[in-house]
Amino acid sequence: MLSYAFKRIIRSWKLYASLILGMMLAATFFGGINVGADTIGKQALDAQLANTPVDISLSPVSGGISVPRTSFDNVVQRVQGVSGVVSAEPVGSVTEQFYPYNGSIPYIKAIQDNSVLFQHLALVSGRKTLHANESVINAGSQYAQNYKPGETVKYSLGQSGRKYNVTLTVVGEVQLDTTAVNTLGVSPYYYTPSGSSSLPASTFITSWDQTFAPIVDWFYSQTGFKDYSIAATVNVYLDRAKLLSAFNVESSITQVQQIDDQVSNIAALNGFNSNPNLAYPLQQFSSSIFMLRLEFTIFSIPVFFVAWFVGRTVSQASFNLRRREIGLLMTKGFSQTQLFRHFLVEALLVGLIGGGLGLAAAVLLNPYFVQILSGSYQSGAFLSQDTAVATIIFTLALTVLAIYSPARAAATMDPAKALREYVYLEDTRPSKKRGAIIAFSLGLYKIILLLLGVNFQNIGRYLFGVNFLLAIVLIIMAVLDYGLNIIGPFLFLYGATQLSTGLAIRFHKAFASISKRLVGDIASLASKSVFRNPRRVTALVFLVALIAGYSIWVIGDLASQQDYSIRQAEIQVGSDLRVSQQFGNLNISYATLVASQLRGWSNITGATPEFDTIVSLSSRLSLQLKAIDPTTWRQGAYYEADWFTGNIDTVFQNLKDNSQAIVLDRGVASYYNILQGGTVSVNQTVNLTVISFFGPDYSQQSSGQPFGFSYFQPEGWSFIPSSFVTQNPKLFSGTSLVLVKAGLGVSFADLASSIRRAYPSLVVSTTQDYTPGTGPVVSNGVQASVQSAGAVISNGTQNVLRLGTVFAGLAASIGVGAVAYTGFKEREKETTMLAVRGLSYKQMLGLLVTEVLPLVIFALILATAVGLITVRGDSLAQNSLTPNYSSLLAPRRVVFPLWASENILAIIGLLFLGVFLPAITAARKDLSKMSRTVRFA
């Protein structure tokens, strides 16, 4: 049976090729997203635990130094013997040495000579190796400016007259990274009482073994005197690589808890308390990773559906073409069960071949998958044995599921009818309407909500609790809406394709009438031929509509979200880059000078100074003012033309000509009924003339509450010319900055570094700091370098969607091609007879293309409408959920940039390729094969 199945696959390789390709794509995608999911999960877990450097903290029960140093040594030694613990080390701290608003007293920390923390101390000058009474100091701090390597610092430790004197020699300057800062508990910045300047907190790091151990002994010897100015803890580090798994968080928590219990028991025997630090972050991460798994599964369904559909369609045609073979096997004594098992063996072989090829492709494309899905290539990410086995099993199951129903029907075929050789099955039974009507109704309900921009979460925010019955209705509708968020558009497409057969026929006939000009009256046969099997027609239309609609939805959502994130980042920064003073406030004159100098740089297209301040408009209202240079602001700042009322050139010319003009926040103007040409009083001292309005009118929704009290709070900005501030310097106090617009293709990070080198006292912020993502940043795209676990998962999900559209497009192309080819193959004798009767190659090609192409175009029209409606609805929903000022100023919108349009057109091109390639192949008729076909017809 096995050898016969191999022979059948080899003999009918053209039919099985599309089935194998479909399964291969599904296997490649399945293996690829699992590799990417492992990588994303690990990145997300690392991000979740980034601020948890110590896994378990042990501290004396009574606080301070309430146990002898031997207890610290004993705890460290015994804890290191616990399975799963990679390291344990004591850390000392002088807790009295840091007081708020007193920069002259530094932190003093002590670590072991072989501490893992030395990996997180970057040497700036001097040396890191510590001996007795030696220390290193953190770079950039106040003490680092005053004490250089070789200088000494004297301290007296202790309280109430009991003192321990120590002289520390500074031997080096080090830079503490985030892990060191979090582990040592060092505040990253020290602020002066005025808050006008800041420096990294001064921190001396000494040796526990050679310097701090005598201090511990002395403080413990002070019996009867409780001094908590000196403290010490034991930091325990677990083998995270072995214990923690992003996709088995529950098991990870169990293992960590078991180790913590063992460590806690040892700690209790030595007078220590145990504080586990991993359990809570892992519990938080568990729900996030579950949603990642769920989203990966949901958004992979279209690709797997196409593979199943291709397999089912090809199998139906294949078994129909093998009618005589099946009849002969039955006459030789094969039972229905034996035939069915034989067909399943063929399915398993196809699944193994497709799965093996898909696995090989997944291995070859592994770096690409990791790069696309996680944003960066990690050499440690690879296709594991578990993933490979799961991929093969998945492919086998999908293949058997696709072939099962056609195989069952073929095995129960009547032998007498089977021996009649090939008969084209005209499946004229109409599709079942009940399920289609339900799907169409639910989908239409969701489409209407998307068109209207209705969001039940936003409605419930204001109406819930006002009326009980209304609240119940809203809850029911919200639950239904939540369930339809993803499947609603697909249900609409399914119902529409099942119920619109008549419309599809009319569209097909209209297209055929047009194609008559190319191929003649023979084109009218196309509509009659294709609708001999209406079920296959509806399935083909749904397949194309599903993939095209899915692609437009996903790509449109990604483009819309990317556009929204970039614009929001530009609003937060004010432009591509923002330059401000590191310590204190930047003088407006110096800001103007810096902007003037930066405008001369070749990689900068604009730079402008800006002065931000808050003034009083009335006794109860404050107004946010931006004093700008009307001549250079539009070249250096980010803005959108519709933010300003009236002609924007006229507005800025008026600002330039009239130093007492103001572009007033529209929300303030609407609330106080201030008209253009009116006057506003600033600080009850100077009157300004309103020449235009800026931003949206938020006066009716600002600071609104779900019910009851609400009040108006200005959130927007107003603009005045900077000349007014320079003329009245005593009226305003605020912050000056410089906004910089980068040239096209310029890296924001590189430009920021260049500005920092040119102006060491200035701080440069970029839109990169406000936008989630990874990778290099240039002036036509923004991404962030530091991500939270939520951002990693969110970006990974978006990348899965992007990759899914590629595979869905390829699978749909194969699906359309398979349906078209099997249809042409089933009717090979009919088309051969047409060729014999004088139909030219051009006419034959036109006839075959006319059969399938109108269906694809009809499906694309339907998919485009649904896809655009869904993208627009998602944009409106997000805008209603985030009614802050920046989202009102630059709401999410429907955009299709060049890359998005190219992707969609490429997918449509693949669908058309699935139409033309089989038609070109089927239209070519070999003379010898034609003679044989006619002879046996």
GROMACS .gro file of N, CA and C in nm, residues 296-387:
model
  276
  296PHE      N    1  -0.106   3.495   1.839
  296PHE     CA    2  -0.031   3.424   1.735
  296PHE      C    3  -0.119   3.319   1.668
  297THR      N    4  -0.196   3.247   1.749
  297THR     CA    5  -0.283   3.142   1.695
  297THR      C    6  -0.393   3.201   1.609
  298ILE      N    7  -0.458   3.306   1.659
  298ILE     CA    8  -0.572   3.365   1.588
  298ILE      C    9  -0.528   3.421   1.453
  299PHE      N   10  -0.418   3.496   1.454
  299PHE     CA   11  -0.376   3.563   1.331
  299PHE      C   12  -0.307   3.469   1.233
  300SER      N   13  -0.283   3.345   1.276
  300SER     CA   14  -0.227   3.245   1.184
  300SER      C   15  -0.336   3.167   1.114
  301ILE      N   16  -0.459   3.178   1.161
  301ILE     CA   17  -0.569   3.098   1.107
  301ILE      C   18  -0.587   3.118   0.957
  302PRO      N   19  -0.585   3.242   0.903
  302PRO     CA   20  -0.604   3.257   0.758
  302PRO      C   21  -0.505   3.177   0.674
  303VAL      N   22  -0.379   3.172   0.716
  303VAL     CA   23  -0.280   3.095   0.641
  303VAL      C   24  -0.314   2.947   0.645
  304PHE      N   25  -0.348   2.897   0.763
  304PHE     CA   26  -0.381   2.756   0.776
  304PHE      C   27  -0.512   2.722   0.704
  305PHE      N   28  -0.605   2.817   0.705
  305PHE     CA   29  -0.731   2.793   0.634
  305PHE      C   30  -0.707   2.777   0.484
  306VAL      N   31  -0.622   2.861   0.429
  306VAL     CA   32  -0.593   2.853   0.285
  306VAL      C   33  -0.529   2.718   0.252
  307ALA      N   34  -0.435   2.674   0.338
  307ALA     CA   35  -0.372   2.544   0.314
  307ALA      C   36  -0.475   2.432   0.318
  308TRP      N   37  -0.566   2.440   0.413
  308TRP     CA   38  -0.673   2.338   0.422
  308TRP      C   39  -0.763   2.344   0.299
  309PHE      N   40  -0.799   2.463   0.257
  309PHE     CA   41  -0.888   2.478   0.142
  309PHE      C   42  -0.824   2.424   0.015
  310VAL      N   43  -0.696   2.456  -0.004
  310VAL     CA   44  -0.625   2.405  -0.122
  310VAL      C   45  -0.623   2.253  -0.120
  311GLY      N   46  -0.591   2.196  -0.003
  311GLY     CA   47  -0.587   2.051   0.007
  311GLY      C   48  -0.721   1.987  -0.022
  312ARG      N   49  -0.825   2.044   0.028
  312ARG     CA   50  -0.959   1.987   0.007
  312ARG      C   51  -0.999   1.995  -0.141
  313THR      N   52  -0.976   2.110  -0.203
  313THR     CA   53  -1.015   2.128  -0.344
  313THR      C   54  -0.935   2.036  -0.435
  314VAL      N   55  -0.804   2.030  -0.414
  314VAL     CA   56  -0.719   1.945  -0.497
  314VAL      C   57  -0.758   1.798  -0.479
  315SER      N   58  -0.787   1.760  -0.356
  315SER     CA   59  -0.824   1.620  -0.330
  315SER      C   60  -0.953   1.583  -0.400
  316GLN      N   61  -1.051   1.672  -0.396
  316GLN     CA   62  -1.177   1.644  -0.464
  316GLN      C   63  -1.154   1.621  -0.613
  317ALA      N   64  -1.078   1.709  -0.676
  317ALA     CA   65  -1.051   1.694  -0.819
  317ALA      C   66  -0.967   1.570  -0.847
  318SER      N   67  -0.869   1.543  -0.761
  318SER     CA   68  -0.782   1.428  -0.782
  318SER      C   69  -0.861   1.298  -0.776
  319PHE      N   70  -0.947   1.284  -0.677
  319PHE     CA   71  -1.026   1.161  -0.666
  319PHE      C   72  -1.125   1.148  -0.781
  320ASN      N   73  -1.177   1.260  -0.828
  320ASN     CA   74  -1.270   1.255  -0.941
  320ASN      C   75  -1.199   1.210  -1.068
  321LEU      N   76  -1.074   1.256  -1.085
  321LEU     CA   77  -0.997   1.215  -1.203
  321LEU      C   78  -0.953   1.068  -1.195
  322ARG      N   79  -0.956   1.010  -1.076
  322ARG     CA   80  -0.914   0.871  -1.056
  322ARG      C   81  -1.034   0.777  -1.042
  323ARG      N   82  -1.146   0.814  -1.102
  323ARG     CA   83  -1.267   0.733  -1.087
  323ARG      C   84  -1.246   0.589  -1.136
  324ARG      N   85  -1.189   0.574  -1.256
  324ARG     CA   86  -1.172   0.439  -1.310
  324ARG      C   87  -1.076   0.358  -1.223
  325GLU      N   88  -0.970   0.422  -1.176
  325GLU     CA   89  -0.876   0.352  -1.087
  325GLU      C   90  -0.948   0.302  -0.962
  326ILE      N   91  -1.031   0.388  -0.905
  326ILE     CA   92  -1.104   0.349  -0.784
  326ILE      C   93  -1.200   0.235  -0.815
  327GLY      N   94  -1.268   0.243  -0.931
  327GLY     CA   95  -1.361   0.136  -0.968
  327GLY      C   96  -1.289   0.003  -0.987
  328LEU      N   97  -1.171   0.005  -1.052
  328LEU     CA   98  -1.095  -0.118  -1.073
  328LEU      C   99  -1.048  -0.178  -0.940
  329LEU      N  100  -1.006  -0.092  -0.848
  329LEU     CA  101  -0.964  -0.142  -0.717
  329LEU      C  102  -1.080  -0.208  -0.644
  330MET      N  103  -1.199  -0.151  -0.659
  330MET     CA  104  -1.317  -0.210  -0.595
  330MET      C  105  -1.349  -0.346  -0.655
  331THR      N  106  -1.337  -0.359  -0.789
  331THR     CA  107  -1.367  -0.488  -0.853
  331THR      C  108  -1.265  -0.594  -0.816
  332LYS      N  109  -1.145  -0.553  -0.775
  332LYS     CA  110  -1.043  -0.650  -0.734
  332LYS      C  111  -1.053  -0.687  -0.587
  333GLY      N  112  -1.157  -0.637  -0.521
  333GLY     CA  113  -1.181  -0.681  -0.384
  333GLY      C  114  -1.148  -0.581  -0.276
  334PHE      N  115  -1.108  -0.460  -0.312
  334PHE     CA  116  -1.080  -0.359  -0.210
  334PHE      C  117  -1.211  -0.316  -0.144
  335SER      N  118  -1.214  -0.317  -0.014
  335SER     CA  119  -1.333  -0.269   0.057
  335SER      C  120  -1.326  -0.117   0.071
  336GLN      N  121  -1.437  -0.058   0.113
  336GLN     CA  122  -1.439   0.087   0.133
  336GLN      C  123  -1.339   0.129   0.241
  337THR      N  124  -1.328   0.047   0.345
  337THR     CA  125  -1.234   0.079   0.453
  337THR      C  126  -1.090   0.075   0.404
  338GLN      N  127  -1.057  -0.026   0.321
  338GLN     CA  128  -0.921  -0.035   0.268
  338GLN      C  129  -0.888   0.083   0.177
  339LEU      N  130  -0.986   0.121   0.093
  339LEU     CA  131  -0.964   0.237   0.007
  339LEU      C  132  -0.942   0.363   0.089
  340PHE      N  133  -1.024   0.379   0.191
  340PHE     CA  134  -1.013   0.498   0.276
  340PHE      C  135  -0.876   0.503   0.345
  341ARG      N  136  -0.832   0.387   0.395
  341ARG     CA  137  -0.700   0.382   0.459
  341ARG      C  138  -0.590   0.414   0.359
  342HIS      N  139  -0.606   0.364   0.236
  342HIS     CA  140  -0.506   0.393   0.133
  342HIS      C  141  -0.497   0.543   0.105
  343PHE      N  142  -0.612   0.608   0.097
  343PHE     CA  143  -0.612   0.753   0.074
  343PHE      C  144  -0.550   0.828   0.192
  344LEU      N  145  -0.573   0.778   0.313
  344LEU     CA  146  -0.511   0.841   0.430
  344LEU      C  147  -0.360   0.823   0.429
  345VAL      N  148  -0.313   0.707   0.380
  345VAL     CA  149  -0.168   0.688   0.367
  345VAL      C  150  -0.110   0.789   0.270
  346GLU      N  151  -0.180   0.812   0.158
  346GLU     CA  152  -0.136   0.915   0.064
  346GLU      C  153  -0.130   1.051   0.133
  347ALA      N  154  -0.232   1.080   0.215
  347ALA     CA  155  -0.235   1.209   0.286
  347ALA      C  156  -0.117   1.221   0.381
  348LEU      N  157  -0.085   1.112   0.451
  348LEU     CA  158   0.028   1.116   0.544
  348LEU      C  159   0.159   1.137   0.469
  349LEU      N  160   0.173   1.073   0.353
  349LEU     CA  161   0.294   1.093   0.274
  349LEU      C  162   0.306   1.237   0.227
  350VAL      N  163   0.193   1.291   0.178
  350VAL     CA  164   0.193   1.432   0.135
  350VAL      C  165   0.227   1.523   0.253
  351GLY      N  166   0.169   1.492   0.369
  351GLY     CA  167   0.198   1.573   0.487
  351GLY      C  168   0.344   1.566   0.528
  352LEU      N  169   0.403   1.445   0.520
  352LEU     CA  170   0.544   1.431   0.554
  352LEU      C  171   0.633   1.507   0.456
  353ILE      N  172   0.600   1.495   0.327
  353ILE     CA  173   0.680   1.567   0.227
  353ILE      C  174   0.667   1.718   0.246
  354GLY      N  175   0.542   1.765   0.258
  354GLY     CA  176   0.519   1.908   0.277
  354GLY      C  177   0.579   1.958   0.406
  355GLY      N  178   0.562   1.878   0.515
  355GLY     CA  179   0.619   1.918   0.643
  355GLY      C  180   0.770   1.921   0.641
  356GLY      N  181   0.831   1.820   0.575
  356GLY     CA  182   0.977   1.817   0.565
  356GLY      C  183   1.032   1.934   0.487
  357LEU      N  184   0.968   1.963   0.372
  357LEU     CA  185   1.012   2.078   0.293
  357LEU      C  186   0.990   2.209   0.369
  358GLY      N  187   0.876   2.219   0.438
  358GLY     CA  188   0.848   2.339   0.517
  358GLY      C  189   0.946   2.356   0.630
  359LEU      N  190   0.984   2.243   0.692
  359LEU     CA  191   1.081   2.247   0.800
  359LEU      C  192   1.217   2.293   0.749
  360ALA      N  193   1.256   2.242   0.632
  360ALA     CA  194   1.383   2.284   0.572
  360ALA      C  195   1.380   2.433   0.540
  361ALA      N  196   1.267   2.480   0.486
  361ALA     CA  197   1.256   2.623   0.455
  361ALA      C  198   1.260   2.706   0.583
  362ALA      N  199   1.196   2.655   0.690
  362ALA     CA  200   1.197   2.729   0.817
  362ALA      C  201   1.337   2.739   0.873
  363VAL      N  202   1.417   2.631   0.858
  363VAL     CA  203   1.555   2.634   0.906
  363VAL      C  204   1.637   2.735   0.826
  364LEU      N  205   1.620   2.734   0.694
  364LEU     CA  206   1.695   2.827   0.609
  364LEU      C  207   1.654   2.972   0.636
  365LEU      N  208   1.525   2.993   0.663
  365LEU     CA  209   1.475   3.129   0.683
  365LEU      C  210   1.474   3.169   0.830
  366ASN      N  211   1.534   3.086   0.915
  366ASN     CA  212   1.530   3.114   1.059
  366ASN      C  213   1.582   3.253   1.095
  367PRO      N  214   1.698   3.296   1.044
  367PRO     CA  215   1.742   3.433   1.077
  367PRO      C  216   1.644   3.539   1.031
  368TYR      N  217   1.583   3.516   0.916
  368TYR     CA  218   1.485   3.612   0.864
  368TYR      C  219   1.364   3.620   0.956
  369PHE      N  220   1.314   3.504   1.001
  369PHE     CA  221   1.198   3.502   1.090
  369PHE      C  222   1.229   3.577   1.219
  370VAL      N  223   1.344   3.547   1.277
  370VAL     CA  224   1.380   3.612   1.403
  370VAL      C  225   1.395   3.762   1.385
  371GLN      N  226   1.458   3.803   1.274
  371GLN     CA  227   1.477   3.945   1.247
  371GLN      C  228   1.344   4.016   1.229
  372ILE      N  229   1.254   3.955   1.152
  372ILE     CA  230   1.125   4.018   1.124
  372ILE      C  231   1.037   4.021   1.248
  373LEU      N  232   1.030   3.908   1.320
  373LEU     CA  233   0.935   3.897   1.430
  373LEU      C  234   0.981   3.968   1.556
  374SER      N  235   1.112   3.966   1.584
  374SER     CA  236   1.159   4.024   1.710
  374SER      C  237   1.232   4.155   1.691
  375GLY      N  238   1.265   4.192   1.566
  375GLY     CA  239   1.330   4.319   1.542
  375GLY      C  240   1.481   4.314   1.547
  376SER      N  241   1.538   4.201   1.590
  376SER     CA  242   1.683   4.190   1.594
  376SER      C  243   1.721   4.043   1.586
  377TYR      N  244   1.834   4.016   1.522
  377TYR     CA  245   1.876   3.877   1.509
  377TYR      C  246   1.954   3.835   1.631
  378GLN      N  247   1.916   3.721   1.687
  378GLN     CA  248   1.987   3.665   1.801
  378GLN      C  249   2.040   3.529   1.760
  379SER      N  250   2.170   3.511   1.770
  379SER     CA  251   2.229   3.386   1.725
  379SER      C  252   2.183   3.268   1.809
  380GLY      N  253   2.134   3.294   1.930
  380GLY     CA  254   2.089   3.185   2.015
  380GLY      C  255   1.952   3.134   1.980
  381ALA      N  256   1.880   3.201   1.893
  381ALA     CA  257   1.746   3.159   1.855
  381ALA      C  258   1.755   3.064   1.737
  382PHE      N  259   1.698   2.946   1.751
  382PHE     CA  260   1.703   2.848   1.644
  382PHE      C  261   1.580   2.760   1.651
  383LEU      N  262   1.562   2.681   1.546
  383LEU     CA  263   1.449   2.590   1.538
  383LEU      C  264   1.479   2.470   1.626
  384SER      N  265   1.414   2.461   1.740
  384SER     CA  266   1.442   2.355   1.835
  384SER      C  267   1.381   2.223   1.790
  385GLN      N  268   1.423   2.116   1.855
  385GLN     CA  269   1.370   1.984   1.822
  385GLN      C  270   1.220   1.977   1.852
  386ASP      N  271   1.178   2.037   1.962
  386ASP     CA  272   1.035   2.037   1.995
  386ASP      C  273   0.954   2.108   1.889
  387THR      N  274   1.005   2.222   1.842
  387THR     CA  275   0.934   2.296   1.737
  387THR      C  276   0.929   2.217   1.608
   0.00000   0.00000   0.00000
